[in-house]
Tab-separated table of C-alpha atoms in Angstrom:
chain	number	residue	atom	x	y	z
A	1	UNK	CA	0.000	0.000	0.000
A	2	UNK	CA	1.096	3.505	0.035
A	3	UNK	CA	3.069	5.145	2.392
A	4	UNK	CA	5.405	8.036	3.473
A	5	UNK	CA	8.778	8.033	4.946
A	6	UNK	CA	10.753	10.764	6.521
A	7	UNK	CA	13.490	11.393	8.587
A	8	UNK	CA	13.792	10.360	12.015
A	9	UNK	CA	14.136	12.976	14.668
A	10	UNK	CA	14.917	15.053	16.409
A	11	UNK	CA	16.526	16.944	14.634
A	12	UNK	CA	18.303	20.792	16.845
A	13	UNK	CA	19.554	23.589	14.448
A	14	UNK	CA	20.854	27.105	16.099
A	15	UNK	CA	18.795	29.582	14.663
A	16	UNK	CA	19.564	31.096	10.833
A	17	UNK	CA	20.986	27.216	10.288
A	18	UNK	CA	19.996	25.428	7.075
A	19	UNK	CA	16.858	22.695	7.377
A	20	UNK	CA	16.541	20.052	5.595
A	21	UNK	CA	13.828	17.415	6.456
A	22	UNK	CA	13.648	14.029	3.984
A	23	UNK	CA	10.858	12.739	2.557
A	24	UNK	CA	10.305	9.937	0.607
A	25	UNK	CA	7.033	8.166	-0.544
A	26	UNK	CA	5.804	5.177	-2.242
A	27	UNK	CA	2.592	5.101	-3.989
A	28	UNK	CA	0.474	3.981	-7.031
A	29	UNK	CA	-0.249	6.695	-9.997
A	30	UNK	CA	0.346	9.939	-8.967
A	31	UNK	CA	-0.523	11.226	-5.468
A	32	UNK	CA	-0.470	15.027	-4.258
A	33	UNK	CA	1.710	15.905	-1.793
A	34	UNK	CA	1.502	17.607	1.576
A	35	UNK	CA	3.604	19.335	4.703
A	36	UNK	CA	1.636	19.475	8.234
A	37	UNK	CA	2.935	21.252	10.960
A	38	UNK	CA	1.910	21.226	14.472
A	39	UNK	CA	3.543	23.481	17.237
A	40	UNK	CA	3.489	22.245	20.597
A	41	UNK	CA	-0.096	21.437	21.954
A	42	UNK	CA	-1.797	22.334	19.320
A	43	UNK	CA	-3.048	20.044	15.903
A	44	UNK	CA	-1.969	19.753	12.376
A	45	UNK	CA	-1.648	23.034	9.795
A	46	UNK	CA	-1.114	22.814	6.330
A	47	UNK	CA	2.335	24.244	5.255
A	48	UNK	CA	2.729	23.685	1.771
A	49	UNK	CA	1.398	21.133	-0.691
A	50	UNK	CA	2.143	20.167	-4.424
A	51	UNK	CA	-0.182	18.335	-6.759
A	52	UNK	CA	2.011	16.858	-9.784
A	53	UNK	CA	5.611	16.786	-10.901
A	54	UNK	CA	8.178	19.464	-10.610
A	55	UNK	CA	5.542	21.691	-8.488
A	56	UNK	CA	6.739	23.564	-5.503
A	57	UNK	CA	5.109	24.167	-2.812
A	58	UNK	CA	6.291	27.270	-0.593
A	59	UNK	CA	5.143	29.162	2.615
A	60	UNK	CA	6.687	30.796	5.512
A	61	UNK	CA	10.060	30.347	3.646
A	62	UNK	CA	9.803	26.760	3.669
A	63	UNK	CA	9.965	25.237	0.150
A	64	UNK	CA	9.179	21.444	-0.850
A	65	UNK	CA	9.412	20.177	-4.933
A	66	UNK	CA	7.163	16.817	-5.773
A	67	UNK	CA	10.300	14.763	-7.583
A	68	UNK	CA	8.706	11.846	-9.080
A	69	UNK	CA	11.850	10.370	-10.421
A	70	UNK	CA	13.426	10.031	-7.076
A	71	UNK	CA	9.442	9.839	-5.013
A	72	UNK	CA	10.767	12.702	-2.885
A	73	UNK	CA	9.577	15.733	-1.366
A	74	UNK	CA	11.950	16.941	0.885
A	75	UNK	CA	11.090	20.006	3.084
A	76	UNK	CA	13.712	22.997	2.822
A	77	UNK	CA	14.429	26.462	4.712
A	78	UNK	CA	16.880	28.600	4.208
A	79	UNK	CA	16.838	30.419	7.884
A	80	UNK	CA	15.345	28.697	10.249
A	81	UNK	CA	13.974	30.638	13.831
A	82	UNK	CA	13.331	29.753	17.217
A	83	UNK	CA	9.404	30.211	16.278
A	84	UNK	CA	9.613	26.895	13.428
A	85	UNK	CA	10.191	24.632	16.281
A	86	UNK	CA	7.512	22.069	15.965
A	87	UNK	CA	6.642	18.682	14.264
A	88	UNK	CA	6.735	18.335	10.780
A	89	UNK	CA	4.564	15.844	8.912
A	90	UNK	CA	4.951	14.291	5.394
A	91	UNK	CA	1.887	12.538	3.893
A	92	UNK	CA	0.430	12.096	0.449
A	93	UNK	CA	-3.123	12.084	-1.024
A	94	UNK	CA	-4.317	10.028	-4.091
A	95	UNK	CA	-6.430	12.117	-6.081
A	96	UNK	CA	-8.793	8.654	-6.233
A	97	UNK	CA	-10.276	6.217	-4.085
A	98	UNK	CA	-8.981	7.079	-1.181
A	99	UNK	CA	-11.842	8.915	0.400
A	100	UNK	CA	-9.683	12.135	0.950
A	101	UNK	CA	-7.648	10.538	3.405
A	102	UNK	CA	-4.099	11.711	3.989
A	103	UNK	CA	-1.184	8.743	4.492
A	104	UNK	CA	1.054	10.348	7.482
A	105	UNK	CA	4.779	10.069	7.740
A	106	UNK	CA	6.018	9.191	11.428
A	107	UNK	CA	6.738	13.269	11.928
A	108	UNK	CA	9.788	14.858	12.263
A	109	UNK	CA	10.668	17.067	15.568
A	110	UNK	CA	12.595	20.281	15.113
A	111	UNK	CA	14.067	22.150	17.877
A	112	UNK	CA	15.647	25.518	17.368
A	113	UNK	CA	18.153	26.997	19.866
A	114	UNK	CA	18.886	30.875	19.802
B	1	UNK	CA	-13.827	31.718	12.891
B	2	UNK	CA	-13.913	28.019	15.042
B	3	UNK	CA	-13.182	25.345	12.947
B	4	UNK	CA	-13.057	22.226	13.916
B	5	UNK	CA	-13.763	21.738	17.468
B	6	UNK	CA	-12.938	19.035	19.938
B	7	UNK	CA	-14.288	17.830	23.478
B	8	UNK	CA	-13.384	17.282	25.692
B	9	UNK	CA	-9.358	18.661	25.622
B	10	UNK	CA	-8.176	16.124	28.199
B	11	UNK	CA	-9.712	12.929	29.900
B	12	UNK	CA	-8.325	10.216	32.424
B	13	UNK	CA	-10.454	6.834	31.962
B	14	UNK	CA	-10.013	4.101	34.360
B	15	UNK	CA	-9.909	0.262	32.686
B	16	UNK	CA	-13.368	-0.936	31.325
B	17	UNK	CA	-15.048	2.454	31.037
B	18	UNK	CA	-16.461	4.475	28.736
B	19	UNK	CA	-16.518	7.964	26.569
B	20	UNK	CA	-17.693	10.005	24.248
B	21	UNK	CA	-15.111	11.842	22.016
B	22	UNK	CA	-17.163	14.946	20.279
B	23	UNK	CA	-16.010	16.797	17.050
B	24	UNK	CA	-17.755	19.624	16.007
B	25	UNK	CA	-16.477	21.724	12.304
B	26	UNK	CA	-18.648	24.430	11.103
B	27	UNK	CA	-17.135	24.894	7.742
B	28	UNK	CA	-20.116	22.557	6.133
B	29	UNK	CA	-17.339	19.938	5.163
B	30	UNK	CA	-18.679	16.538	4.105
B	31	UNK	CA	-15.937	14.404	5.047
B	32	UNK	CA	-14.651	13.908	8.063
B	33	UNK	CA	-12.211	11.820	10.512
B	34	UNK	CA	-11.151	10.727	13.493
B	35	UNK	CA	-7.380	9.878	13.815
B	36	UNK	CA	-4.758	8.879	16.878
B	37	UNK	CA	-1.301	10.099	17.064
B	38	UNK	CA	1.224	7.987	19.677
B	39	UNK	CA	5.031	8.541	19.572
B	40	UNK	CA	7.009	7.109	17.046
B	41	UNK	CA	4.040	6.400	14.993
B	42	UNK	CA	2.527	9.668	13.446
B	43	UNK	CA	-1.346	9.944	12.803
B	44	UNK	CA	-3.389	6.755	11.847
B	45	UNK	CA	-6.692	6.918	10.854
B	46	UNK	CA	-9.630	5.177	13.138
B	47	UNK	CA	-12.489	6.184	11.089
B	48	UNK	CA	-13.782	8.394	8.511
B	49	UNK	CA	-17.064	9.478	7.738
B	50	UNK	CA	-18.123	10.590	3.948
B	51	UNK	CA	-21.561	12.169	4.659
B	52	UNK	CA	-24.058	12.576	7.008
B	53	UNK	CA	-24.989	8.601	7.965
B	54	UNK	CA	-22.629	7.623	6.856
B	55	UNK	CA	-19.178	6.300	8.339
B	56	UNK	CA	-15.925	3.558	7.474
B	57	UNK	CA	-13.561	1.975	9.421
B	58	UNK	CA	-9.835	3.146	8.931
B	59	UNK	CA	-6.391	1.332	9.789
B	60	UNK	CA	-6.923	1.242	13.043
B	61	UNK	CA	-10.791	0.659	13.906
B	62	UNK	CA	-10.904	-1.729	16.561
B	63	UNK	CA	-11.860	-0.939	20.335
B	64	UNK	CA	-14.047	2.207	18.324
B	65	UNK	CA	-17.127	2.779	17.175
B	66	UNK	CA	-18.361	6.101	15.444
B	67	UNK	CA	-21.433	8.453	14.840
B	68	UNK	CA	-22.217	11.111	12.246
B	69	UNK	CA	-25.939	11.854	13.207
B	70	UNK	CA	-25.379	15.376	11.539
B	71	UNK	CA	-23.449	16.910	9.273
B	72	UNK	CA	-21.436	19.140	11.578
B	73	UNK	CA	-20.750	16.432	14.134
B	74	UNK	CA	-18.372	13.380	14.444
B	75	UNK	CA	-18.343	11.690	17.430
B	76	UNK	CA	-16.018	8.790	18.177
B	77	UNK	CA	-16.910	6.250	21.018
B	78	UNK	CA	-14.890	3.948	23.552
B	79	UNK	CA	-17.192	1.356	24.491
B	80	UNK	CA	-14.400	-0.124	27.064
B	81	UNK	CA	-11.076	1.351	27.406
B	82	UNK	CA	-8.112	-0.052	27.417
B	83	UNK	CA	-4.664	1.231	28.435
B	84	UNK	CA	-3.734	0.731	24.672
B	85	UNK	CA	-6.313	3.259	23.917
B	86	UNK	CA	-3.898	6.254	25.847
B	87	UNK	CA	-2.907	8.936	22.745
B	88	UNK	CA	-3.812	11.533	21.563
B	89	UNK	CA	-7.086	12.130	18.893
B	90	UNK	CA	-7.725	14.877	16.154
B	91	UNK	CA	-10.126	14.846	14.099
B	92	UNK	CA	-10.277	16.427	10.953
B	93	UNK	CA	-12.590	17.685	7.835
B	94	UNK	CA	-12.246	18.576	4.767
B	95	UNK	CA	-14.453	19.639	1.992
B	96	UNK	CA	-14.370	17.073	-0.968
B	97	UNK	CA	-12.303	14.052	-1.431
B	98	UNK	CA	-12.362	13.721	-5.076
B	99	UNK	CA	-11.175	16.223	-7.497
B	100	UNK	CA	-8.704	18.893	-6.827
B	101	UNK	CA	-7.208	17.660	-3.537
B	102	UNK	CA	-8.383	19.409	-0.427
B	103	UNK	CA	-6.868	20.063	2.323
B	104	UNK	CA	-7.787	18.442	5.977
B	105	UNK	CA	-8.419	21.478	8.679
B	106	UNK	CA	-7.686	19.680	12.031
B	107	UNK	CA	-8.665	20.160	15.889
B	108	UNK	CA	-6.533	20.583	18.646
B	109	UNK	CA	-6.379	17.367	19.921
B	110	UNK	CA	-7.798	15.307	22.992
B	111	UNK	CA	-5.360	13.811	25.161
B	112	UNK	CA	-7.059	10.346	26.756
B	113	UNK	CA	-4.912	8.458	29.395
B	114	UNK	CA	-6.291	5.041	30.580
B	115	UNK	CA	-5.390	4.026	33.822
């Protein structure tokens, strides 16, 4: 069946450090693509998504490109701050028969130290 | 501007009893679902609902059973709980499944602990 992998955690950057969070999926036809964030006690926000090849998804200065040839979508940010410390979800969507579920990665925590 | 609502934030249960989890969205979203997040694991889906009256089992159904009575409303029920049933729950909505893909507007979680 489908299914999303990503990084393990946790993962501590110093602030204005480079992210880089893996993601890798595998999946029938041609799913879209999502990033979830949730900051501490709260629940899931969309990030970013992409819905076919090459897109990129960007928000908040994160950026993530859907790379079919290598089923990645690895979640990028230049500068990262104090305020992005959360946990970041991969997951993936097919466009049919799925019932609009989304197919979660494991999360990925981020802690960012002034 | 609520959302998608969730009640109660925070429960204790001892062995054997039972609950009511309550989701509430008022964004007239057709689908929605009910999913549990424990560490190491991410978010797995319980159950899903598709319509008022209507509901599915997900990955991870058993031990829960589910209501959609109206359309704003989810609830999700723990007829006897069991310490394996301590996590957290969201639910979620989201408008349409098919077609352009939507995205799923979550709650803030209930925390259940099962003694």
């Amino acid at each position: 069946g489908d299914s999303v992998t990503q990084m393990e955690g946790p993962v501590t950057l110093s602030e204005e450090a480079f992210l880089t969070i893996n993601c890798t999926y595998t999946a029938t036809g041609y799913p879209s693509l999502f990033w979830y964030v949730q900051y501490p006690g709260e629940g899931l926000q969309l990030l970013l998504k992409a819905t076919k090849a090459d897109d990129k998804g960007s928000n908040k200065g994160f950026e993530a490109t859907y790379r079919k040839e290598t089923t990645s979508f690895h979640l990028e940010k230049g500068s990262v701050q104090v305020s992005d410390s959360a946990v970041y979800f991969c997951a993936l969507k097919q466009l049919v028969g799925s019932q609009g579920n989304l197919i979660f990665g494991k999360g990925t925590k981020l802690s960012v130290k002034p | 501007n609520a959302g998608v609502t969730q009640t109660p934030k925070f429960r204790v249960l001892k062995t054997g009893q039972s609950m009511t989890l309550l989701c509430a969205q008022d964004m007239n979203h057709e689908y929605m679902y009910w999913y549990r997040q424990d560490p190491g694991m991410g978010l797995r889906l319980i159950h899903y609902s598709v319509g008022e009256g209507t509901t599915a089992k997900g990955e991870v159904p058993d031990g829960y059973n589910v209501s959609r009575l109206k359309k704003q409303n989810f609830l999700l029920g723990l007829e006897s709980a069991a310490p394996s049933q301590t996590s957290v729950y969201f639910c979620a909505s989201s408008y349409v499944a098919g077609g352009p893909p939507g995205e799923l507007f979550f709650g803030e979680g209930s925390r259940l602990t099962v003694l």
